[in-house]
Short mmCIF file of C-alpha atoms and ligand atoms in Angstrom, two decimals:
data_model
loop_
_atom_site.label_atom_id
_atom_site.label_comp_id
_atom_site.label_asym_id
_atom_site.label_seq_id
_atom_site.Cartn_x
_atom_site.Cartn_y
_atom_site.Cartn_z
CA UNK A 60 67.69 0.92 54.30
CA UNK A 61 69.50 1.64 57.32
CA UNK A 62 69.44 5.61 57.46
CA UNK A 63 73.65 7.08 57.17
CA UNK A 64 73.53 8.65 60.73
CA UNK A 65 72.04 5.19 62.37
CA UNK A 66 75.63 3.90 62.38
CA UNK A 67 77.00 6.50 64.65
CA UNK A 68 77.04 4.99 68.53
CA UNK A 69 73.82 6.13 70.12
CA UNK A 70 72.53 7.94 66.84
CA UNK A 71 69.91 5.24 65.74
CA UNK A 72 67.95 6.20 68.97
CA UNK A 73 67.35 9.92 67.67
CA UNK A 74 66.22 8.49 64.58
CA UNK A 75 63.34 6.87 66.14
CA UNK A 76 60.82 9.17 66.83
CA UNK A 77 57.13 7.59 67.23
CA UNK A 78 54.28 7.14 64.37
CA UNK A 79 53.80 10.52 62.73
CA UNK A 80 49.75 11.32 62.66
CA UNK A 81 49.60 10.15 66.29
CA UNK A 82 50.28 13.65 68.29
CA UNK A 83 46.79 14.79 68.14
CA UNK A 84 45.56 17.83 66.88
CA UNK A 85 45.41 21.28 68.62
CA UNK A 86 42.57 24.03 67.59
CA UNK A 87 45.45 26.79 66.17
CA UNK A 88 44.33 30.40 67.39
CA UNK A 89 45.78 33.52 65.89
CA UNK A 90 48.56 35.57 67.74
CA UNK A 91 49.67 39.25 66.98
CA UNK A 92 51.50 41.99 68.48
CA UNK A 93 50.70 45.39 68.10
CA UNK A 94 52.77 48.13 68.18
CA UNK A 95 54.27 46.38 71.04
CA UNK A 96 57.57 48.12 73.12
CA UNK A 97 59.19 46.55 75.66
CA UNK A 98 61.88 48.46 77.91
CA UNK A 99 63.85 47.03 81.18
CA UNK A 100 65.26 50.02 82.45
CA UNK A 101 67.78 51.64 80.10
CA UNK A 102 67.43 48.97 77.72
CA UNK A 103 65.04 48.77 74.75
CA UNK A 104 64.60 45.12 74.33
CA UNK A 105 61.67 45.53 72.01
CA UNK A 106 60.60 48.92 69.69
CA UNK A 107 57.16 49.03 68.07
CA UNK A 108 56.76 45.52 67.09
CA UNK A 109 53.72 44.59 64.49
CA UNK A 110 53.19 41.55 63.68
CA UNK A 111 50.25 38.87 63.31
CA UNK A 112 50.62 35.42 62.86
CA UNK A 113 48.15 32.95 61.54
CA UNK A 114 46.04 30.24 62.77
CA UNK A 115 48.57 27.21 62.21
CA UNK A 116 51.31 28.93 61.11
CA UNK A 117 54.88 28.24 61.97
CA UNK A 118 56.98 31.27 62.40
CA UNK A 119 60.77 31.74 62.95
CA UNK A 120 62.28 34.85 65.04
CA UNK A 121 65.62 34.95 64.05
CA UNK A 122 68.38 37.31 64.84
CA UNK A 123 71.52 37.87 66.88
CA UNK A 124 72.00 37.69 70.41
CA UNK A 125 70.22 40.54 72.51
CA UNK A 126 68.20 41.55 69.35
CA UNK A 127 64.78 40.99 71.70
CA UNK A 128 63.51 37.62 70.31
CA UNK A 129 62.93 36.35 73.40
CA UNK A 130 61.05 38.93 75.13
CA UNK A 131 58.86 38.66 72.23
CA UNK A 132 58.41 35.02 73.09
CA UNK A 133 57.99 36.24 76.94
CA UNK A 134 55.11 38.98 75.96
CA UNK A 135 53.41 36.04 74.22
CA UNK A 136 53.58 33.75 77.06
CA UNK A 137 52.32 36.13 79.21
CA UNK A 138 55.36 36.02 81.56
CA UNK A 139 56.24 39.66 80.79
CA UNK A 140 53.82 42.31 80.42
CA UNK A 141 54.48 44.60 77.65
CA UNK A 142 55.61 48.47 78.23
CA UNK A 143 53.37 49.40 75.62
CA UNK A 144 51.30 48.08 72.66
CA UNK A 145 49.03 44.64 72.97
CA UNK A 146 49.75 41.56 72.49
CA UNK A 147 46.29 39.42 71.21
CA UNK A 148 45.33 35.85 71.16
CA UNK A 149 42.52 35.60 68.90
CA UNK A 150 42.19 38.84 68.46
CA UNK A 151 41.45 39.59 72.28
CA UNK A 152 43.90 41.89 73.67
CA UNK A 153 45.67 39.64 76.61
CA UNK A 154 48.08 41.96 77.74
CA UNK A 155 46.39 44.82 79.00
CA UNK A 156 46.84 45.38 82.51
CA UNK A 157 42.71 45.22 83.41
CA UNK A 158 42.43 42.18 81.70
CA UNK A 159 45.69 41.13 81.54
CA UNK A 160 45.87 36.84 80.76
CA UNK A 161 47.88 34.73 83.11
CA UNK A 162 50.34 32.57 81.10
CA UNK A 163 48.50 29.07 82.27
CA UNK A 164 45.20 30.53 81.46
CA UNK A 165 46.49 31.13 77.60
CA UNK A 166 46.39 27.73 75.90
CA UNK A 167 49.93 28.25 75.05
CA UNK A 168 52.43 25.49 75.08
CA UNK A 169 56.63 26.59 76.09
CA UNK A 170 59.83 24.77 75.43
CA UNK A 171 62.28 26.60 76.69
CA UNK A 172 66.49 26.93 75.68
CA UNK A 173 66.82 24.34 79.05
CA UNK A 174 64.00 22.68 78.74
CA UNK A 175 63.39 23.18 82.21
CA UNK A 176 62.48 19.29 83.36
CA UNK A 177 61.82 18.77 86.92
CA UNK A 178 64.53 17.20 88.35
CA UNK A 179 62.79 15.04 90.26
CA UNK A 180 60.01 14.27 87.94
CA UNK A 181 60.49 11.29 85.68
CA UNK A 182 59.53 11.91 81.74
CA UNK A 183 55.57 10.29 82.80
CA UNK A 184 55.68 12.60 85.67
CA UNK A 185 57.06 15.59 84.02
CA UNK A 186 54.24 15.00 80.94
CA UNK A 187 51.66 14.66 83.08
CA UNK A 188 52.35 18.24 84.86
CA UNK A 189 51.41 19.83 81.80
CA UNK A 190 48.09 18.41 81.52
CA UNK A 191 46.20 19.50 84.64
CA UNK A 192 42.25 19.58 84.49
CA UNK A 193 43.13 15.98 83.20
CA UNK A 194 41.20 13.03 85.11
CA UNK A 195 43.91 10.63 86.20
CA UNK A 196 43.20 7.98 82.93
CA UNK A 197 42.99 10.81 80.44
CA UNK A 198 45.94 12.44 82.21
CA UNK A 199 48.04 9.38 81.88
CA UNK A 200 47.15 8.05 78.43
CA UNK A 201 47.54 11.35 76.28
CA UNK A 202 51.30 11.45 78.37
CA UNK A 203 52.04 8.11 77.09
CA UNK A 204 50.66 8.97 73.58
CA UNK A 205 52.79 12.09 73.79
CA UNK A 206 56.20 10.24 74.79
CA UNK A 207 55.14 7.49 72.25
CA UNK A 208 55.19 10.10 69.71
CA UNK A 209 58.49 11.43 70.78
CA UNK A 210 59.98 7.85 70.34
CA UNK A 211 60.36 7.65 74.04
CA UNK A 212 58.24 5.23 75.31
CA UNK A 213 61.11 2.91 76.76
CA UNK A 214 62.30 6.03 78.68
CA UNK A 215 59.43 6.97 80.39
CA UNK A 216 60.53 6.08 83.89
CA UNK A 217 63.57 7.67 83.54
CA UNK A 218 64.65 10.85 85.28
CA UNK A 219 66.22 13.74 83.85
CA UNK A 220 69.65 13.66 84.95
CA UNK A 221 69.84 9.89 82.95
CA UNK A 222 68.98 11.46 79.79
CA UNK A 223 70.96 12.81 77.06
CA UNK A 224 70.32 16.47 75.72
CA UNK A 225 68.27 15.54 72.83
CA UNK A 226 66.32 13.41 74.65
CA UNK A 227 65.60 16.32 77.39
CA UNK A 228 64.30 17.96 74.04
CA UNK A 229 62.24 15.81 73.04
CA UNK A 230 60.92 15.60 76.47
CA UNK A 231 60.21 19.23 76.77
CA UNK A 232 58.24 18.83 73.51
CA UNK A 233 56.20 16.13 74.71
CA UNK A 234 55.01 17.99 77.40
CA UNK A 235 54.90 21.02 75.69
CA UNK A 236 52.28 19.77 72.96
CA UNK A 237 50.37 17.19 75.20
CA UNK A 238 47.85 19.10 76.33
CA UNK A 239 47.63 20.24 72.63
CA UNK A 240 48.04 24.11 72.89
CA UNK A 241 46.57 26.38 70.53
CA UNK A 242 50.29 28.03 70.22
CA UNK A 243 53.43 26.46 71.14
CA UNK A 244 56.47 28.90 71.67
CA UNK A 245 59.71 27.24 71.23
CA UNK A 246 63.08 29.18 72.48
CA UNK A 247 65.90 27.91 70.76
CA UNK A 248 65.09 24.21 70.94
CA UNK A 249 68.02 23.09 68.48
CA UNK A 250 70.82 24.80 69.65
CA UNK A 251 71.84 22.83 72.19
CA UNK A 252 72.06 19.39 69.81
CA UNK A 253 74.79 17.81 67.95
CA UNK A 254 75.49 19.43 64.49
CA UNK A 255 75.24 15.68 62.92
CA UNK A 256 71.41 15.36 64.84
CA UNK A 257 70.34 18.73 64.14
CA UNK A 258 68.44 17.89 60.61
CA UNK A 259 66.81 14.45 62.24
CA UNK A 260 65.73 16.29 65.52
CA UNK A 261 64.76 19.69 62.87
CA UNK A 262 62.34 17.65 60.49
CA UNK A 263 60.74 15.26 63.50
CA UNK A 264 59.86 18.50 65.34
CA UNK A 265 58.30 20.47 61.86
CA UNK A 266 56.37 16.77 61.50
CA UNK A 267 54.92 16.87 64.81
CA UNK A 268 54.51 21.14 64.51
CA UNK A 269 52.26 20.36 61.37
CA UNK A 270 50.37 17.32 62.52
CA UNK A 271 49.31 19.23 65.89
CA UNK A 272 48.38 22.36 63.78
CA UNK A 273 49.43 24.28 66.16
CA UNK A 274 50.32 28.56 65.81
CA UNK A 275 53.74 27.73 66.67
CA UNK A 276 56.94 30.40 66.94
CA UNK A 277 60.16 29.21 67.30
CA UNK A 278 63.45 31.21 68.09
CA UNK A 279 66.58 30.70 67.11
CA UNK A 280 69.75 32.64 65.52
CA UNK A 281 70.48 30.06 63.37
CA UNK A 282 69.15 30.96 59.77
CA UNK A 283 68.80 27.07 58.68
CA UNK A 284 66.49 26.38 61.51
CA UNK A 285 64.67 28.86 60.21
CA UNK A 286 64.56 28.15 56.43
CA UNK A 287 64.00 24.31 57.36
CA UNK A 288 60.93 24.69 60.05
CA UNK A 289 59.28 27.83 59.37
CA UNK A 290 56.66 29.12 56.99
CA UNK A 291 57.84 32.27 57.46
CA UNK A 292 60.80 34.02 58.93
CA UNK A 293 60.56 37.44 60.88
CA UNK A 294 64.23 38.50 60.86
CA UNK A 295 64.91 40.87 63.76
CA UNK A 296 67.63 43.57 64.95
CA UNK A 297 68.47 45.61 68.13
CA UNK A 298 64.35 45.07 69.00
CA UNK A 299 62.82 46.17 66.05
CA UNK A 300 61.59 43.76 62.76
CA UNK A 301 63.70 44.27 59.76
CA UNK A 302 61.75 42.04 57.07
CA UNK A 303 58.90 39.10 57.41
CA UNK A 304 58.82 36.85 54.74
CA UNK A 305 58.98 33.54 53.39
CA UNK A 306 62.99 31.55 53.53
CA UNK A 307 62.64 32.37 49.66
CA UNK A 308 61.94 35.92 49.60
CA UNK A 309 64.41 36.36 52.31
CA UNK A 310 67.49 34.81 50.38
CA UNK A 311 65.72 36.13 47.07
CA UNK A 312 64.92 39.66 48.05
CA UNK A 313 66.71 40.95 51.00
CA UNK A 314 65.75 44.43 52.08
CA UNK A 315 69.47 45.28 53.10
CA UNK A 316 72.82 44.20 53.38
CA UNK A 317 72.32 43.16 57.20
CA UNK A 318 69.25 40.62 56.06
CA UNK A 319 71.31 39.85 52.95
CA UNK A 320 74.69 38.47 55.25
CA UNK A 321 72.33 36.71 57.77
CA UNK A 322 71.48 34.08 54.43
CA UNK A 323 74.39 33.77 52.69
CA UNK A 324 78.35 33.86 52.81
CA UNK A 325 79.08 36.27 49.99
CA UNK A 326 81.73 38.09 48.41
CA UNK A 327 81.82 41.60 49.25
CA UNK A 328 83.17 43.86 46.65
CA UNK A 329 83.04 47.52 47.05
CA UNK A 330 82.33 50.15 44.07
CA UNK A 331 80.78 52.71 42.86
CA UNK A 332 77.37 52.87 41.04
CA UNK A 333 77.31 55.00 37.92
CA UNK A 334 74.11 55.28 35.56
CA UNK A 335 72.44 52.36 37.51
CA UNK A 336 75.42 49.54 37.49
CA UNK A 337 78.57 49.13 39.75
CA UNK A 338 81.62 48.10 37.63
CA UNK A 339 83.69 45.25 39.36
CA UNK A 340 86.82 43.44 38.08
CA UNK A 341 85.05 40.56 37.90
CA UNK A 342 81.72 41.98 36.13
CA UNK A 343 78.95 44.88 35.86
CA UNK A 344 76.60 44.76 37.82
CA UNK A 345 72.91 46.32 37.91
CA UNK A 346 72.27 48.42 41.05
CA UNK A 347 68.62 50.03 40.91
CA UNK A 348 67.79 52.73 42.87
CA UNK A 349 71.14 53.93 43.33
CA UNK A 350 72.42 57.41 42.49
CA UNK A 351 75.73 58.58 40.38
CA UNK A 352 78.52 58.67 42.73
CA UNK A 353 77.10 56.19 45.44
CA UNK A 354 79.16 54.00 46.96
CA UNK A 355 77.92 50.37 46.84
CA UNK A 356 78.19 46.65 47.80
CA UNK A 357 78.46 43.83 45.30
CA UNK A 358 77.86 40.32 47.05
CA UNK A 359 78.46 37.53 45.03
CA UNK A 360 77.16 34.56 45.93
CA UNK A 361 79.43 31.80 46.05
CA UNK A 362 77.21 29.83 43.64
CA UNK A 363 77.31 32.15 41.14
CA UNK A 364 80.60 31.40 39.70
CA UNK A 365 80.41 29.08 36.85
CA UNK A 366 83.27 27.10 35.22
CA UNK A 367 83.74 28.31 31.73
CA UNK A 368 86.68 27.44 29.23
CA UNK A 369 90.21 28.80 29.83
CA UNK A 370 90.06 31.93 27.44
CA UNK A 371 86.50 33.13 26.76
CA UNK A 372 85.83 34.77 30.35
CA UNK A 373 87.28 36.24 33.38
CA UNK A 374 90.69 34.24 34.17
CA UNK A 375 90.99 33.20 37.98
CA UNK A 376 93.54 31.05 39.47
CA UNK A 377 92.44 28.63 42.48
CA UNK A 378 94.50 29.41 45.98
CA UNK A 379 92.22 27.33 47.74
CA UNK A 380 90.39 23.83 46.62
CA UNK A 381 88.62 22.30 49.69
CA UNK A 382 86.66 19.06 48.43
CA UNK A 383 83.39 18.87 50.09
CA UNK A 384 81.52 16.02 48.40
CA UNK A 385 78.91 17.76 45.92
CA UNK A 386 81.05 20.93 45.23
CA UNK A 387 84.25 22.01 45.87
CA UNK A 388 85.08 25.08 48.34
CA UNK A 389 87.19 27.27 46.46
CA UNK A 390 89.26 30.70 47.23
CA UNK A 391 89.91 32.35 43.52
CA UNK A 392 92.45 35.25 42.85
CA UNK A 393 90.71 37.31 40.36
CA UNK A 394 93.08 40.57 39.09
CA UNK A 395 92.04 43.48 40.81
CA UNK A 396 90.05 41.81 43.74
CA UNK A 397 91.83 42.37 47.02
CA UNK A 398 90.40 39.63 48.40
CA UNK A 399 90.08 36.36 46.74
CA UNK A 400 86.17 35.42 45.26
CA UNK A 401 84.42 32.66 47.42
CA UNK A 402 82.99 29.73 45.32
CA UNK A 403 80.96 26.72 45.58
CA UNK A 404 81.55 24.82 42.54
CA UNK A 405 81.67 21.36 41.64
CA UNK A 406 85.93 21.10 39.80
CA UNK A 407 87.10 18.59 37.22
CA UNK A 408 89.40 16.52 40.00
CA UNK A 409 92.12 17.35 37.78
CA UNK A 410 92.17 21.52 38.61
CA UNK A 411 95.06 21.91 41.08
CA UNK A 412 95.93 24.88 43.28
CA UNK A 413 97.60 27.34 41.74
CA UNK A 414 96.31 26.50 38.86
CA UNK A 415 94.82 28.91 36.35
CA UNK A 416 90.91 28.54 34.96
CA UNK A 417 87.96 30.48 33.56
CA UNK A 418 85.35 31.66 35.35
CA UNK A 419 81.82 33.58 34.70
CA UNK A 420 79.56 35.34 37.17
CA UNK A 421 75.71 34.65 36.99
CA UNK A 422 74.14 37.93 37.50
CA UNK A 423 70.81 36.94 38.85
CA UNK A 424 73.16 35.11 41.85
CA UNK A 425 74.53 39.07 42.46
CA UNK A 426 72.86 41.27 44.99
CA UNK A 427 74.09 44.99 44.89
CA UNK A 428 73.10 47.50 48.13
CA UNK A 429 74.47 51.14 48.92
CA UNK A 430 77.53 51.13 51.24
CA UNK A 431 76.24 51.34 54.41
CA UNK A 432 72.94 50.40 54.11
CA UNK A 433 73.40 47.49 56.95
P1 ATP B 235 69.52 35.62 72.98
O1 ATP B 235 69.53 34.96 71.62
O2 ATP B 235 70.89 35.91 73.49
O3 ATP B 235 68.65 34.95 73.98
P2 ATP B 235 67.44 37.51 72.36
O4 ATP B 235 67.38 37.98 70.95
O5 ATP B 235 66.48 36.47 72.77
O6 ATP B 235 68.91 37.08 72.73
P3 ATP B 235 66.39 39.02 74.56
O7 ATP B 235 66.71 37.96 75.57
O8 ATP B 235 64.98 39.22 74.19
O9 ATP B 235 67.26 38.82 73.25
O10 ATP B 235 66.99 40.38 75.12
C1 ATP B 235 66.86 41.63 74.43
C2 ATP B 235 67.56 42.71 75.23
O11 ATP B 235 66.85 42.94 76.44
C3 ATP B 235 68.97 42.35 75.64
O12 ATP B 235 69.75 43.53 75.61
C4 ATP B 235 68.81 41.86 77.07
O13 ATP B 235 69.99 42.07 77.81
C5 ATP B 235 67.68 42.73 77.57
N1 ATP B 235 66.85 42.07 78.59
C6 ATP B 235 66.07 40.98 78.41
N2 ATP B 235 65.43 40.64 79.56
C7 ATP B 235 65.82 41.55 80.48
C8 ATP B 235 65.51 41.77 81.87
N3 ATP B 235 64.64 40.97 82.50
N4 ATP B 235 66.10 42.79 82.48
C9 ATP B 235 66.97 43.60 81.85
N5 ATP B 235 67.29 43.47 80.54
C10 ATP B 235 66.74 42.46 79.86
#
């Protein structure tokens, strides 16, 4: 069946990436960082960062802007030298600076933000740089295999400048994995693709990350590329680690409110906690750990408003109904809210706005921190 996004103008090309199983399998090696700090004058970019990362695993740095993910990807690379701490491949230390490890001497593969083609390389030509200490055969077989794999075999004799940005990707990521490196570090390589391409180009790339079996890290500040690619997600802020953990445990178990927002849109409503709940107008709600007399944070999520009978639970009327397909986006005035409750819900088509319903609040979709604990 002809795949939904094929019918866009120039979308079907995206779609067709090459045989998965052909990329050809790296030998993963282990990466950590210990204790590592990283300062450019003034700035802190990085603050006593630990963090090891499995043979074959696939780890996201997320964060915002600034918050150091980069130079973390740098340090690895070898194209910064940390201020302090070590960074080790394999558990050798490859940063310190009497036997410090040049970045081409590390088996580690880059695509970077730009993907940083050669202008006047075609895709063979720009392939084939990666994959010195090739003979010329070997060279130029496992580059064709590579932009096979990519789907881009009809495009090898193209320049740059003639492609479009996903296909600069994809280029990047051919050369990047052809000489099958032990890690591949990946900065950002979604974020300059269409919204409506993201998912294709997102699941082709975690095909080819798992078939290589490569230690792979990938940046980005977008929390989906995260939860879609990565085996584990190392949320970062202002250069420090703030929780490591699985795309579950992160939505699940947040450590704070700043991890908690980065996941999901919620509902803020402010209270106070008294003997180990925070009352609401739309609910009690448990808060452990908190004191009597706290101020605290209830986030509801916008899935956990339910659809109950007019009459038997908490009466809301509907200012907003956005139909999304699946579920509805809805904006619900709920007496003594200032601010109207954000839900996802799937509405009978015959609930107007304006119009009055009842609602109920799943707990276990409620997450409850202590004001200021961001
Ligand atoms: P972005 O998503 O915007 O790329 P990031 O999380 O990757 O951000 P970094 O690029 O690692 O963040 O930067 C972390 C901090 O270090 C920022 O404040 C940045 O301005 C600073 N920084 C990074 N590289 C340098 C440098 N070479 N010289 C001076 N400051 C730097």
């Amino acid at each position: 069946m002809e795949h939904p996004l094929a019918r866009s103008e120039g979308v079907a090309r995206w779609l067709s990436w090459g045989r998965r199983g052909t990329a050809g399998a790296a030998i993963p090696m282990s990466l950590a960082f210990e204790g590592v700090t990283q300062r450019f004058g003034e700035v802190t970019a990085l603050e006593d960062v630990t963090l090891a990362i499995a043979p074959g695993e696939i780890v996201a740095l997320l964060g915002q802007s600034g918050c150091g993910k980069t130079t973390l990807l740098r340090l690895a690379a070898g194209v910064e030298r940390p201020s302090a701490g070590k960074v080790l491949l394999e558990g050798q230390d490859v940063s310190a600076p009497d036997a410090f490890i040049e970045p081409e001497k590390r088996g580690v593969g880059l695509v970077f933000q730009d993907y940083a083609l050669f202008p006047h390389l075609n895709v063979l030509e720009n392939v084939r740089f990666g994959l010195r200490g090739y003979d010329d055969a070997s060279a130029q077989a496992t580059a064709l295999r590579a932009i096979a794999r990519v789907g881009l075999a009809d495009l090898a004799e193209a320049y740059p400048h003639m492609l479009s940005g996903g296909e600069q990707q994809r280029v990047a990521l051919a050369r990047a994995v052809a000489p099958r490196p032990g890690v591949l570090l990946m900065d950002e390589p979604f974020s300059n693709l269409d919204r409506r391409l993201r998912d294709v180009v997102r699941d082709e790339t975690a095909a080819l990350l798992q078939e290589t079996g490569a230690t792979s890290i990938i940046v980005t500040h977008d929390p989906e590329d995260a939860m879609r690619i990565a085996d584990r997600i190392v949320l970062m802020r202002s250069g420090r680690i703030v929780q490591i953990g699985t795309s579950e445990e992160l939505y699940r178990k947040p450590v704070s409110l700043f991890a908690a927002r980065f996941f999901c849109d919620f509902t803020e409503i402010n209270g106070i906690a008294e003997r180990g709940a925070v009352e609401t107008p739309v609910g009690r709600f448990a808060a452990p750990g908190l004191a009597d007399g706290q101020e605290a944070v209830v986030c509801v999520r916008p899935h956990a408003i339910r659809l109950v009978p007019k009459g038997f639970c908490l009466p809301a009327r509907v200012v907003m109904r956005r139909f999304l397909g699946e579920v509805d986006h809805l904006l619900l005035a709920v007496g003594g809210l200032e601010k109207p409750l954000v839900g996802r819900v799937s509405l009978p088509g015959s609930i107007r706005e304006g119009e009055d319903i009842g609602i109920d609040i799943q707990s276990d979709e409620v997450l409850v921190f202590a004001s200021g604990d961001t």
